[in-house]
Amino acid sequence: IIMRLNPRFKPHNGEVLFETTNLLKESEEFMQHLRGNAIAYIAQDPLSSLNPLHKIGKQLSEAYFLHHKNASQTLLKEKVLNAMKQVQLDEKFLDRYPYELSGGQRQRVCIAMGIINAPKLLICDEPTTALDAQIQNQ
């Protein structure tokens, strides 16, 4: 509701403030810029969050490229590899489809997608439930 992804649920009064900006009064264009960039979300269910038709590398690249259309291929690759490194996934996974990964690996991909743009606010819906206990502790 806060990010106004579903137009059927529109608050009629009140405020949702992010850095002094009332998100409920902003344009759709402004919100599109904000989503995944300044504010990101990590879903609880990685299987339904990832596109089964696209490889992991394409999906991570798209998450960055949507907000940085002028980024060079070199910078794009650097950002993707850095996000993978932060979640401790080898770059070999970039060439795989979501169904080829374990639940924990898929969850780490979703976390990488959430952090690739270095958001100011990261909303997490139980992002560690699919991870094994050792990784959860980290």
C-alpha positions as a Python dict, from the first residue, in 0.01 Angstrom:
ca = {
    (1, 'I'): (0, 0, 0),
    (2, 'I'): (281, 240, 90),
    (3, 'M'): (447, 206, -250),
    (4, 'R'): (107, 225, -427),
    (5, 'L'): (164, -80, -646),
    (6, 'N'): (-203, -180, -637),
    (7, 'P'): (-431, 107, -745),
    (8, 'R'): (-734, -59, -578),
    (9, 'F'): (-589, 26, -237),
    (10, 'K'): (-559, 401, -223),
    (11, 'P'): (-543, 571, 118),
    (12, 'H'): (-788, 860, 146),
    (13, 'N'): (-614, 1047, 426),
    (14, 'G'): (-300, 1049, 634),
    (15, 'E'): (65, 1063, 541),
    (16, 'V'): (348, 826, 461),
    (17, 'L'): (669, 1024, 494),
    (18, 'F'): (1002, 932, 342),
    (19, 'E'): (1273, 1195, 386),
    (20, 'T'): (1007, 1462, 447),
    (21, 'T'): (819, 1368, 128),
    (22, 'N'): (458, 1251, 159),
    (23, 'L'): (453, 946, -69),
    (24, 'L'): (73, 946, -86),
    (25, 'K'): (74, 1278, -273),
    (26, 'E'): (351, 1202, -522),
    (27, 'S'): (303, 1122, -891),
    (28, 'E'): (329, 773, -1035),
    (29, 'E'): (644, 881, -1220),
    (30, 'F'): (806, 987, -892),
    (31, 'M'): (707, 658, -729),
    (32, 'Q'): (852, 456, -1017),
    (33, 'H'): (1184, 632, -965),
    (34, 'L'): (1169, 558, -592),
    (35, 'R'): (1075, 188, -614),
    (36, 'G'): (1377, -39, -620),
    (37, 'N'): (1610, 258, -606),
    (38, 'A'): (1571, 467, -289),
    (39, 'I'): (1326, 218, -139),
    (40, 'A'): (1365, -153, -208),
    (41, 'Y'): (1175, -462, -98),
    (42, 'I'): (1289, -819, -37),
    (43, 'A'): (998, -1062, -56),
    (44, 'Q'): (955, -1366, 165),
    (45, 'D'): (902, -1608, -125),
    (46, 'P'): (1193, -1595, -371),
    (47, 'L'): (1041, -1847, -611),
    (48, 'S'): (746, -1622, -691),
    (49, 'S'): (968, -1312, -694),
    (50, 'L'): (1202, -1434, -968),
    (51, 'N'): (1107, -1471, -1334),
    (52, 'P'): (1146, -1840, -1429),
    (53, 'L'): (1208, -1750, -1795),
    (54, 'H'): (1516, -1535, -1736),
    (55, 'K'): (1858, -1618, -1602),
    (56, 'I'): (1968, -1471, -1271),
    (57, 'G'): (2225, -1242, -1433),
    (58, 'K'): (1962, -1082, -1656),
    (59, 'Q'): (1730, -1022, -1364),
    (60, 'L'): (2001, -864, -1149),
    (61, 'S'): (2117, -649, -1440),
    (62, 'E'): (1763, -532, -1502),
    (63, 'A'): (1717, -434, -1137),
    (64, 'Y'): (2014, -197, -1171),
    (65, 'F'): (1960, -85, -1530),
    (66, 'L'): (1599, 28, -1470),
    (67, 'H'): (1733, 310, -1254),
    (68, 'H'): (2066, 372, -1430),
    (69, 'K'): (1989, 362, -1802),
    (70, 'N'): (2314, 539, -1894),
    (71, 'A'): (2533, 289, -1707),
    (72, 'S'): (2807, 129, -1914),
    (73, 'Q'): (2819, -248, -1956),
    (74, 'T'): (3136, -248, -1746),
    (75, 'L'): (2968, -67, -1457),
    (76, 'L'): (2657, -284, -1488),
    (77, 'K'): (2864, -602, -1467),
    (78, 'E'): (3062, -460, -1173),
    (79, 'K'): (2741, -380, -980),
    (80, 'V'): (2596, -726, -1047),
    (81, 'L'): (2916, -903, -940),
    (82, 'N'): (2942, -687, -628),
    (83, 'A'): (2582, -767, -528),
    (84, 'M'): (2650, -1139, -578),
    (85, 'K'): (2965, -1112, -368),
    (86, 'Q'): (2777, -937, -87),
    (87, 'V'): (2533, -1229, -62),
    (88, 'Q'): (2813, -1486, -100),
    (89, 'L'): (2700, -1634, -432),
    (90, 'D'): (2951, -1734, -697),
    (91, 'E'): (2920, -1560, -1033),
    (92, 'K'): (2853, -1898, -1199),
    (93, 'F'): (2493, -1860, -1075),
    (94, 'L'): (2442, -1562, -1306),
    (95, 'D'): (2405, -1802, -1598),
    (96, 'R'): (2140, -2017, -1428),
    (97, 'Y'): (1763, -2007, -1412),
    (98, 'P'): (1583, -1975, -1077),
    (99, 'Y'): (1468, -2339, -1083),
    (100, 'E'): (1833, -2448, -1093),
    (101, 'L'): (1903, -2287, -754),
    (102, 'S'): (1818, -2405, -404),
    (103, 'G'): (1570, -2208, -196),
    (104, 'G'): (1851, -2044, -1),
    (105, 'Q'): (2036, -1949, -319),
    (106, 'R'): (1718, -1799, -469),
    (107, 'Q'): (1665, -1602, -148),
    (108, 'R'): (2017, -1463, -169),
    (109, 'V'): (1951, -1358, -530),
    (110, 'C'): (1644, -1166, -409),
    (111, 'I'): (1853, -1001, -139),
    (112, 'A'): (2112, -908, -404),
    (113, 'M'): (1834, -754, -616),
    (114, 'G'): (1720, -557, -313),
    (115, 'I'): (2063, -413, -237),
    (116, 'I'): (2204, -364, -588),
    (117, 'N'): (2094, 2, -599),
    (118, 'A'): (2207, 75, -240),
    (119, 'P'): (1861, 186, -126),
    (120, 'K'): (1816, 425, 163),
    (121, 'L'): (1530, 210, 293),
    (122, 'L'): (1519, -169, 257),
    (123, 'I'): (1189, -334, 347),
    (124, 'C'): (1230, -704, 427),
    (125, 'D'): (948, -958, 453),
    (126, 'E'): (1123, -1236, 646),
    (127, 'P'): (1412, -1242, 397),
    (128, 'T'): (1606, -1512, 581),
    (129, 'T'): (1339, -1783, 615),
    (130, 'A'): (1470, -1978, 314),
    (131, 'L'): (1833, -1951, 424),
    (132, 'D'): (2012, -2216, 627),
    (133, 'A'): (2085, -2139, 994),
    (134, 'Q'): (2452, -2053, 942),
    (135, 'I'): (2373, -1795, 673),
    (136, 'Q'): (2082, -1655, 878),
    (137, 'N'): (2322, -1579, 1163),
    (138, 'Q'): (2549, -1382, 930),
}
